[in-house]
Short mmCIF file of C-alpha atoms in Angstrom, two decimals:
data_model
loop_
_atom_site.label_atom_id
_atom_site.label_comp_id
_atom_site.label_asym_id
_atom_site.label_seq_id
_atom_site.Cartn_x
_atom_site.Cartn_y
_atom_site.Cartn_z
CA MET B 64 72.18 146.42 -222.78
CA SER B 65 72.23 145.22 -219.02
CA LYS B 66 69.48 145.77 -216.60
CA PRO B 67 69.93 148.71 -214.24
CA GLU B 68 71.02 148.08 -210.82
CA LEU B 69 67.80 149.54 -209.25
CA ASP B 70 64.58 147.85 -210.64
CA VAL B 71 62.50 151.21 -210.55
CA ALA B 72 61.82 153.96 -213.04
CA LEU B 73 62.17 157.54 -211.62
CA LEU B 74 60.67 160.66 -212.98
CA LEU B 75 62.79 163.56 -214.30
CA TYR B 76 61.34 167.14 -214.60
CA SER B 77 63.30 169.12 -217.05
CA PRO B 78 62.51 171.70 -219.86
CA ASP B 79 65.20 170.33 -222.06
CA GLU B 80 65.00 167.06 -223.59
CA ALA B 81 68.75 166.99 -224.53
CA HIS B 82 69.44 167.37 -220.83
CA ALA B 83 67.10 164.52 -220.06
CA GLN B 84 68.80 162.07 -222.57
CA ARG B 85 72.27 162.98 -221.23
CA PHE B 86 71.13 162.16 -217.66
CA ALA B 87 69.33 159.10 -218.66
CA MET B 88 72.55 157.90 -220.38
CA ARG B 89 74.62 158.63 -217.56
CA MET B 90 72.36 156.75 -215.02
CA ARG B 91 71.55 153.93 -217.34
CA ALA B 92 73.50 151.19 -215.48
CA LEU B 93 71.93 152.42 -212.12
CA VAL B 94 68.23 153.44 -212.77
CA GLU B 95 65.71 154.15 -215.50
CA LEU B 96 64.90 157.76 -215.88
CA ARG B 97 61.59 158.97 -217.60
CA TRP B 98 61.42 162.50 -218.80
CA ALA B 99 58.53 164.73 -218.30
CA ASP B 100 58.81 168.30 -219.99
CA SER B 101 58.33 170.56 -216.96
CA ARG B 102 57.14 173.51 -219.16
CA GLU B 103 54.07 171.54 -220.10
CA LYS B 104 53.30 168.95 -217.56
CA LEU B 105 53.83 170.70 -214.27
CA ALA B 106 50.10 171.71 -214.16
CA ASN B 107 48.92 168.20 -214.55
CA ARG B 108 48.33 166.77 -211.22
CA ALA B 109 47.43 163.52 -212.58
CA LEU B 110 51.12 163.05 -213.78
CA LEU B 111 52.52 162.41 -210.15
CA GLU B 112 49.49 160.02 -209.34
CA GLU B 113 49.96 158.27 -212.88
CA GLN B 114 53.60 157.72 -212.21
CA GLN B 115 53.17 156.97 -208.45
CA ALA B 116 56.18 159.34 -207.99
CA ARG B 117 57.54 159.22 -204.39
CA VAL B 118 61.13 160.24 -205.81
CA LEU B 119 61.45 163.08 -208.26
CA LEU B 120 64.52 164.41 -210.03
CA LEU B 121 64.75 168.13 -211.03
CA ASP B 122 67.13 169.41 -213.55
CA PHE B 123 69.41 172.10 -211.86
CA SER B 124 71.60 172.52 -214.88
CA LYS B 125 73.07 176.01 -215.44
CA ASP B 126 70.30 177.29 -217.56
CA CYS B 127 67.38 175.56 -215.63
CA ALA B 128 68.27 176.23 -212.05
CA ASP B 129 65.77 179.26 -211.47
CA HIS B 130 63.01 177.08 -213.17
CA ALA B 131 63.85 174.00 -211.14
CA ALA B 132 63.82 176.03 -207.89
CA ASP B 133 60.38 177.24 -208.57
CA ILE B 134 59.12 173.85 -209.26
CA THR B 135 60.84 172.55 -206.14
CA ARG B 136 59.05 175.06 -203.89
CA GLN B 137 55.66 174.21 -205.48
CA LEU B 138 56.09 170.42 -205.09
CA ALA B 139 57.27 170.67 -201.70
CA SER B 140 54.22 172.53 -200.57
CA VAL B 141 51.56 170.69 -202.40
CA SER B 142 53.17 166.93 -202.54
CA PRO B 143 54.02 166.28 -198.84
CA GLY B 144 56.12 163.22 -198.34
CA ILE B 145 57.70 163.23 -201.76
CA VAL B 146 61.58 163.12 -201.93
CA LEU B 147 63.10 165.78 -204.33
CA LEU B 148 66.40 165.34 -205.77
CA GLY B 149 68.38 167.82 -207.80
CA ILE B 150 70.54 166.71 -210.61
CA GLY B 151 73.34 168.28 -212.55
CA SER B 152 77.05 168.82 -212.42
CA ALA B 153 78.71 170.16 -209.30
CA SER B 154 81.70 171.47 -211.41
CA GLU B 155 79.42 173.59 -213.75
CA SER B 156 79.40 177.51 -213.01
CA ARG B 157 81.34 176.87 -209.75
CA GLY B 158 78.45 174.73 -208.26
CA ALA B 159 75.60 177.18 -208.93
CA GLY B 160 73.18 174.35 -209.55
CA VAL B 161 74.12 172.76 -206.07
CA LEU B 162 73.68 175.94 -204.20
CA ALA B 163 70.36 176.76 -205.95
CA ALA B 164 69.13 173.39 -205.16
CA LEU B 165 70.02 173.48 -201.53
CA ARG B 166 68.39 176.85 -201.31
CA ALA B 167 65.26 175.63 -202.99
CA GLY B 168 64.95 172.76 -200.42
CA VAL B 169 65.68 169.68 -202.25
CA THR B 170 66.55 166.35 -200.14
CA ASP B 171 69.82 165.74 -201.96
CA PHE B 172 71.78 166.45 -205.12
CA ILE B 173 72.86 163.96 -207.78
CA ASP B 174 76.21 165.12 -209.18
CA ILE B 175 76.55 163.39 -212.62
CA ASP B 176 80.36 163.63 -212.29
CA ALA B 177 80.34 161.38 -209.18
CA ALA B 178 81.45 157.73 -209.12
CA ASP B 179 78.66 155.06 -209.59
CA ASP B 180 78.82 153.86 -206.24
CA GLU B 181 78.28 157.23 -204.65
CA LEU B 182 75.26 157.79 -206.94
CA LEU B 183 73.82 154.25 -206.17
CA ALA B 184 74.20 154.86 -202.35
CA LEU B 185 72.42 158.12 -202.72
CA LEU B 186 69.52 156.67 -204.83
CA ARG B 187 69.09 153.72 -202.32
CA ARG B 188 68.78 156.23 -199.42
CA ALA B 189 66.27 158.47 -201.25
CA LEU B 190 64.14 155.24 -202.02
CA ALA B 191 64.38 154.05 -198.56
CA GLN B 192 63.24 157.71 -197.29
CA ALA B 193 60.42 157.66 -199.80
CA LYS B 194 59.27 154.32 -198.62
CA HIS B 195 59.08 155.12 -194.98
CA ALA B 196 58.08 158.75 -195.03
CA PRO B 197 54.44 159.33 -193.78
CA ALA B 198 52.23 160.83 -196.60
CA GLY B 199 51.41 163.81 -194.34
CA ASP B 200 54.93 164.91 -193.77
CA ILE B 201 55.54 168.47 -194.83
CA PRO B 202 59.26 168.94 -195.86
CA ALA B 203 61.22 171.54 -193.95
CA ALA B 204 61.95 174.89 -195.64
CA SER B 205 64.88 177.30 -195.36
CA ARG B 206 62.50 180.44 -195.48
CA GLY B 207 59.09 181.25 -194.45
CA GLN B 208 55.92 179.95 -196.10
CA LEU B 209 53.84 182.17 -198.27
CA VAL B 210 50.19 181.30 -198.61
CA VAL B 211 48.10 183.39 -200.97
CA THR B 212 44.31 183.52 -200.36
CA CYS B 213 42.36 184.92 -203.27
CA GLY B 214 38.60 185.47 -202.93
CA VAL B 215 37.09 184.98 -206.43
CA ARG B 216 34.99 187.90 -205.95
CA PRO B 217 34.10 190.47 -203.07
CA GLY B 218 32.12 189.08 -200.11
CA VAL B 219 33.02 185.40 -200.22
CA GLY B 220 34.63 185.53 -196.93
CA SER B 221 38.36 185.52 -197.84
CA SER B 222 39.22 188.22 -195.34
CA THR B 223 37.35 186.59 -192.54
CA LEU B 224 39.13 183.35 -193.38
CA VAL B 225 42.53 184.97 -193.02
CA ALA B 226 41.85 186.74 -189.85
CA HIS B 227 40.71 183.61 -188.12
CA LEU B 228 43.25 181.39 -189.50
CA GLY B 229 46.24 184.04 -188.91
CA ALA B 230 45.25 184.33 -185.30
CA LEU B 231 44.74 180.50 -184.64
CA ALA B 232 48.10 179.95 -186.18
CA ALA B 233 50.01 182.52 -184.17
CA ALA B 234 48.27 181.07 -180.89
CA THR B 235 49.04 177.56 -181.89
CA GLY B 236 52.44 178.41 -182.56
CA LYS B 237 52.93 180.13 -179.15
CA ALA B 238 51.52 176.97 -177.59
CA GLN B 239 53.54 174.36 -179.58
CA ALA B 240 56.72 175.87 -180.39
CA GLU B 241 59.59 174.10 -178.55
CA SER B 242 62.62 176.33 -179.27
CA ARG B 243 60.90 179.64 -180.08
CA ASP B 244 57.69 181.40 -180.84
CA ASN B 245 56.44 181.03 -184.39
CA ARG B 246 56.06 184.33 -186.21
CA VAL B 247 52.86 184.93 -188.36
CA LEU B 248 52.29 187.83 -190.65
CA LEU B 249 49.01 188.65 -192.24
CA LEU B 250 49.39 190.76 -195.56
CA ASP B 251 45.98 192.54 -196.05
CA LEU B 252 45.60 193.13 -199.70
CA GLY B 253 42.06 192.09 -200.10
CA HIS B 254 39.02 193.41 -201.96
CA SER B 255 38.04 195.99 -199.25
CA ARG B 256 41.27 197.67 -198.05
CA GLY B 257 42.00 196.90 -194.32
CA ASP B 258 39.17 194.20 -193.59
CA VAL B 259 41.65 191.59 -192.10
CA ALA B 260 42.93 194.47 -189.65
CA LEU B 261 39.19 195.46 -189.08
CA TYR B 262 38.13 191.95 -187.97
CA LEU B 263 41.31 191.74 -185.90
CA GLY B 264 40.47 195.08 -184.17
CA VAL B 265 43.90 196.49 -184.86
CA ALA B 266 45.21 199.74 -186.42
CA GLY B 267 48.55 200.93 -187.55
CA THR B 268 50.20 203.81 -189.24
CA PHE B 269 52.94 201.71 -190.99
CA ARG B 270 51.25 200.50 -194.31
CA PHE B 271 52.16 198.18 -197.07
CA SER B 272 53.28 201.01 -199.21
CA ASP B 273 55.56 202.18 -196.33
CA ALA B 274 57.04 198.76 -196.14
CA LEU B 275 57.59 198.79 -200.02
CA ARG B 276 59.62 202.07 -199.73
CA SER B 277 61.61 200.64 -196.79
CA ALA B 278 62.32 197.31 -197.97
CA HIS B 279 65.98 197.93 -198.29
CA ARG B 280 66.41 198.71 -194.58
CA LEU B 281 63.65 196.56 -193.28
CA ASP B 282 64.91 194.19 -190.30
CA ARG B 283 63.32 192.55 -187.41
CA THR B 284 63.62 195.38 -185.12
CA LEU B 285 61.95 197.83 -187.42
CA VAL B 286 59.25 195.02 -188.13
CA ASP B 287 58.47 194.51 -184.45
CA THR B 288 58.50 198.28 -183.78
CA ALA B 289 56.45 199.58 -186.72
CA VAL B 290 54.20 196.80 -187.72
CA THR B 291 50.97 196.31 -185.83
CA GLN B 292 50.30 193.22 -183.83
CA HIS B 293 47.20 191.31 -182.80
CA ALA B 294 46.84 189.93 -179.24
CA SER B 295 47.30 186.46 -180.70
CA GLY B 296 50.76 187.35 -181.74
CA ALA B 297 49.93 187.76 -185.46
CA SER B 298 51.43 190.80 -187.16
CA VAL B 299 49.21 192.65 -189.70
CA LEU B 300 50.47 194.79 -192.67
CA SER B 301 47.72 196.41 -194.57
CA HIS B 302 47.13 198.47 -197.65
CA SER B 303 46.34 202.14 -197.00
CA ARG B 304 42.73 202.92 -197.40
CA GLN B 305 43.58 205.68 -199.84
CA VAL B 306 43.34 204.23 -203.22
CA VAL B 307 46.62 204.76 -205.17
CA ASP B 308 46.46 204.42 -208.91
CA GLY B 309 48.88 201.94 -210.74
CA ALA B 310 50.57 198.60 -209.66
CA PRO B 311 53.44 198.38 -207.25
CA ASP B 312 56.74 198.03 -208.49
CA GLU B 313 57.70 194.33 -209.13
CA GLY B 314 61.23 194.66 -207.85
CA ASP B 315 60.13 196.41 -204.69
CA VAL B 316 57.48 193.78 -203.97
CA THR B 317 59.99 190.99 -204.43
CA ALA B 318 62.51 192.65 -202.29
CA LEU B 319 60.01 193.07 -199.50
CA LEU B 320 58.79 189.55 -199.60
CA GLU B 321 62.35 188.25 -199.54
CA ARG B 322 62.85 190.29 -196.28
CA LEU B 323 59.63 189.34 -194.76
CA LEU B 324 59.87 185.60 -195.49
CA GLY B 325 63.33 185.61 -193.82
CA MET B 326 61.71 187.02 -190.49
CA PHE B 327 58.39 185.27 -190.49
CA ASP B 328 57.62 181.54 -190.48
CA VAL B 329 54.28 181.94 -192.13
CA VAL B 330 53.00 184.73 -194.36
CA LEU B 331 49.28 184.66 -195.13
CA CYS B 332 48.26 187.03 -197.96
CA ASP B 333 44.65 188.15 -198.57
CA LEU B 334 44.84 189.13 -202.26
CA ALA B 335 42.14 190.55 -204.38
CA VAL B 336 41.43 188.81 -207.53
CA HIS B 337 41.60 191.93 -209.65
CA ALA B 338 44.97 192.57 -208.33
CA LEU B 339 46.43 189.26 -209.57
CA PRO B 340 48.08 190.85 -212.81
CA HIS B 341 49.79 193.36 -210.46
CA TYR B 342 51.66 190.65 -208.73
CA ALA B 343 52.05 188.03 -211.43
CA ARG B 344 55.95 188.33 -211.45
CA SER B 345 56.47 189.17 -207.88
CA LEU B 346 54.32 187.68 -205.26
CA LEU B 347 52.68 184.80 -207.36
CA PRO B 348 55.84 183.10 -208.22
CA MET B 349 57.05 183.19 -204.65
CA ALA B 350 53.89 181.62 -203.17
CA ASP B 351 54.14 178.29 -201.64
CA GLU B 352 50.30 177.73 -201.98
CA ILE B 353 47.46 179.52 -203.75
CA TRP B 354 43.96 178.99 -202.15
CA LEU B 355 40.95 180.18 -204.17
CA VAL B 356 38.17 181.06 -201.88
CA SER B 357 34.52 180.67 -203.22
CA ASP B 358 30.99 179.80 -202.18
CA LEU B 359 28.40 177.82 -204.21
CA ASN B 360 26.43 180.80 -205.59
CA VAL B 361 26.12 180.81 -209.34
CA SER B 362 27.93 184.26 -209.58
CA SER B 363 30.76 182.79 -207.42
CA VAL B 364 31.17 179.83 -209.67
CA VAL B 365 31.33 181.97 -212.77
CA SER B 366 33.94 184.14 -210.86
CA LEU B 367 36.01 181.02 -210.11
CA ASP B 368 36.09 180.02 -213.54
CA ALA B 369 37.22 183.51 -214.74
CA CYS B 370 39.87 183.49 -211.91
CA LEU B 371 41.30 180.23 -213.08
CA VAL B 372 41.44 181.45 -216.73
CA GLU B 373 43.45 184.56 -215.47
CA LEU B 374 45.73 182.39 -213.45
CA GLU B 375 46.29 180.29 -216.64
CA ARG B 376 47.03 183.45 -218.54
CA LEU B 377 49.38 184.59 -215.98
CA ARG B 378 51.19 181.12 -216.03
CA ALA B 379 50.20 180.54 -212.27
CA ARG B 380 47.66 177.76 -212.48
CA ASP B 381 49.88 174.86 -211.48
CA LEU B 382 50.20 172.50 -208.47
CA ARG B 383 49.98 175.20 -205.79
CA VAL B 384 46.37 175.94 -206.66
CA SER B 385 43.59 174.70 -204.47
CA LEU B 386 40.01 175.59 -203.56
CA VAL B 387 38.30 176.45 -200.26
CA VAL B 388 34.57 176.51 -200.34
CA ASN B 389 33.04 178.91 -197.89
CA ARG B 390 29.39 179.05 -196.48
CA HIS B 391 28.90 175.57 -197.72
CA ASP B 392 25.43 174.08 -197.12
CA ASP B 393 24.44 170.54 -197.53
CA ALA B 394 21.22 171.66 -199.08
CA TYR B 395 22.88 172.92 -202.13
CA ALA B 396 22.36 170.72 -205.21
CA VAL B 397 26.09 170.88 -206.06
CA PRO B 398 28.29 169.73 -203.17
CA ALA B 399 31.66 171.15 -202.59
CA ALA B 400 33.63 168.23 -203.78
CA ARG B 401 31.63 168.26 -207.03
CA LEU B 402 32.71 171.80 -207.67
CA ALA B 403 36.30 171.02 -206.91
CA GLU B 404 36.08 167.99 -209.37
CA ARG B 405 34.37 170.18 -212.08
CA PHE B 406 37.44 172.60 -212.08
CA ARG B 407 40.13 169.94 -211.41
CA LEU B 408 41.15 171.48 -208.05
CA PRO B 409 41.92 169.79 -204.86
CA LEU B 410 39.41 170.70 -202.17
CA LEU B 411 41.13 171.80 -198.97
CA ALA B 412 38.10 172.81 -196.82
CA ALA B 413 34.41 173.15 -197.02
CA LEU B 414 33.50 175.73 -194.27
CA PRO B 415 30.01 175.79 -193.02
CA GLU B 416 27.43 178.70 -193.30
CA ARG B 417 28.14 180.45 -189.95
CA SER B 418 27.46 184.14 -191.03
CA ARG B 419 25.31 184.88 -188.00
CA ALA B 420 27.69 183.58 -185.69
CA LEU B 421 30.65 185.32 -187.21
CA GLY B 422 28.66 188.58 -187.10
CA MET B 423 27.72 188.31 -183.71
CA SER B 424 31.42 187.67 -182.60
CA ALA B 425 32.58 190.58 -184.80
CA SER B 426 29.87 192.82 -183.16
CA ARG B 427 31.49 191.89 -179.72
CA GLY B 428 35.05 192.92 -180.87
CA ALA B 429 36.21 189.34 -181.02
CA LEU B 430 36.89 186.51 -183.31
CA LEU B 431 34.74 183.49 -183.31
CA HIS B 432 37.12 181.06 -181.58
CA ASP B 433 37.55 183.45 -178.70
CA ILE B 434 33.90 183.14 -178.04
CA SER B 435 33.15 179.72 -179.13
CA PRO B 436 36.28 177.58 -179.84
CA ARG B 437 34.17 174.43 -180.78
CA ASP B 438 32.09 176.23 -183.31
CA ARG B 439 31.84 174.25 -186.58
CA TYR B 440 33.48 176.92 -188.67
CA ILE B 441 36.63 176.85 -186.22
CA GLN B 442 36.57 173.05 -186.55
CA ALA B 443 36.55 173.25 -190.37
CA LEU B 444 39.52 175.47 -190.29
CA GLN B 445 41.72 172.63 -189.02
CA PRO B 446 42.80 171.11 -192.39
CA LEU B 447 43.90 174.63 -193.46
CA LEU B 448 45.69 175.06 -190.26
CA SER B 449 47.65 171.87 -190.65
CA ARG B 450 49.14 173.11 -193.79
CA LEU B 451 50.94 175.96 -192.38
CA ARG B 452 54.65 175.20 -191.32
CA LEU B 453 54.33 176.61 -187.78
CA LYS B 454 57.49 175.35 -186.40
CA GLY B 455 59.96 176.96 -188.88
CA ARG B 456 62.30 174.24 -188.61
CA GLN B 457 65.73 174.57 -190.64
CA MET B 458 66.93 171.68 -192.97
CA GLU B 459 70.23 170.43 -191.70
CA ALA B 460 72.75 169.65 -194.38
CA SER B 461 73.19 166.02 -194.94
CA THR B 462 76.75 164.43 -195.28
CA GLY B 463 76.21 164.38 -199.03
CA TRP B 464 75.41 168.14 -199.01
CA LYS B 465 78.52 168.85 -196.90
CA LYS B 466 80.70 166.86 -199.33
CA LEU B 467 79.31 168.79 -202.32
CA LEU B 468 79.69 172.13 -200.53
CA ASN B 469 83.35 171.36 -199.62
CA VAL B 470 83.89 170.42 -203.19
CA ILE B 471 82.65 173.64 -204.61
CA GLY B 472 83.77 176.01 -201.70
CA GLY B 473 80.12 177.22 -201.13
CA ARG B 474 78.10 178.25 -198.27
CA PRO B 475 74.41 177.69 -198.30
CA TRP B 476 73.64 180.93 -196.48
CA LYS B 477 75.69 183.24 -198.87
CA ARG B 478 73.26 185.17 -201.05
CA ARG B 479 74.04 186.22 -204.52
#
């Protein structure tokens, strides 16, 4: 058998070995494909590092499109700079796989029915793009970014983090946006109901439960009118302080999030750990990133372990999950990096112990960066701020995409 045209091996994520074998045989003259079972190996961060993957193929065949779309969104958020290619047949199910791949945000689509020269040109373009892409690039997205922060137990500072980060994100967006203001929404679903709104000093009568009931008619005008807004420009949608028994309807939550992510560039959700099962089939699958907030107290470490076990049970412990350590003090015997290593999580930030400064600013009805913008806590938030897609840029269809869409007669903005 002759050597492939391209002297490189590419990783193919697919839940079906038969599909992987078919794609490998079709591409054997062009490039070597190595199969990774996406049902088992997605949660293994070491796989991408081991394969040194900069270009990754995802199976968008008829029965795998939804699964591949979920993986695409996860990888685009947590692996900046990686080039993601969909693979499948443009003629299958009237091009449903092509449209699913475009909506999910892949860079391009490999139509296995296309001629070899077209596929070779596409692969070379993808490899060149991966070679020259800076490691810190964050791929553009066609919808808003959903980041879920989850305090592993009450009192670890998750709500304080969301309040400050949301206000900073909204203010930064106003200062930096070239074409329009960036829109930031804070979903206040934390341990103590309404804490984010309390820290921001805002109150409103339109609650999360109201938004759930009104999801079918929610539009930008209603959101701008009904949802309360902080001076920074960040909108805040909170739980009612009245405790309601039972979990919210999954379909209602999904419909609401679809609407909100179409109107906001960034949605930051402060979620209570005990509420994880309530959102296992709605909010969690739609999240681009999941940040677990903990401190270094023994009780918090135990709670962190329990939280990870719960995420594993809910099939949500994957590449999106990262760690934020709050109230970090160098005097602790176990540094933040060691804790992250122990639980095999990437450490996004170690926020210093600044309870007194945060309390003093709160007593004055202000956020810490309003009083002391150079405080160590505010500086430590910068790595988290840099992970937010504040400019809401839309991905423009490439020539290859336009060609495929012309073939199948599809429109990327048409919803099913």
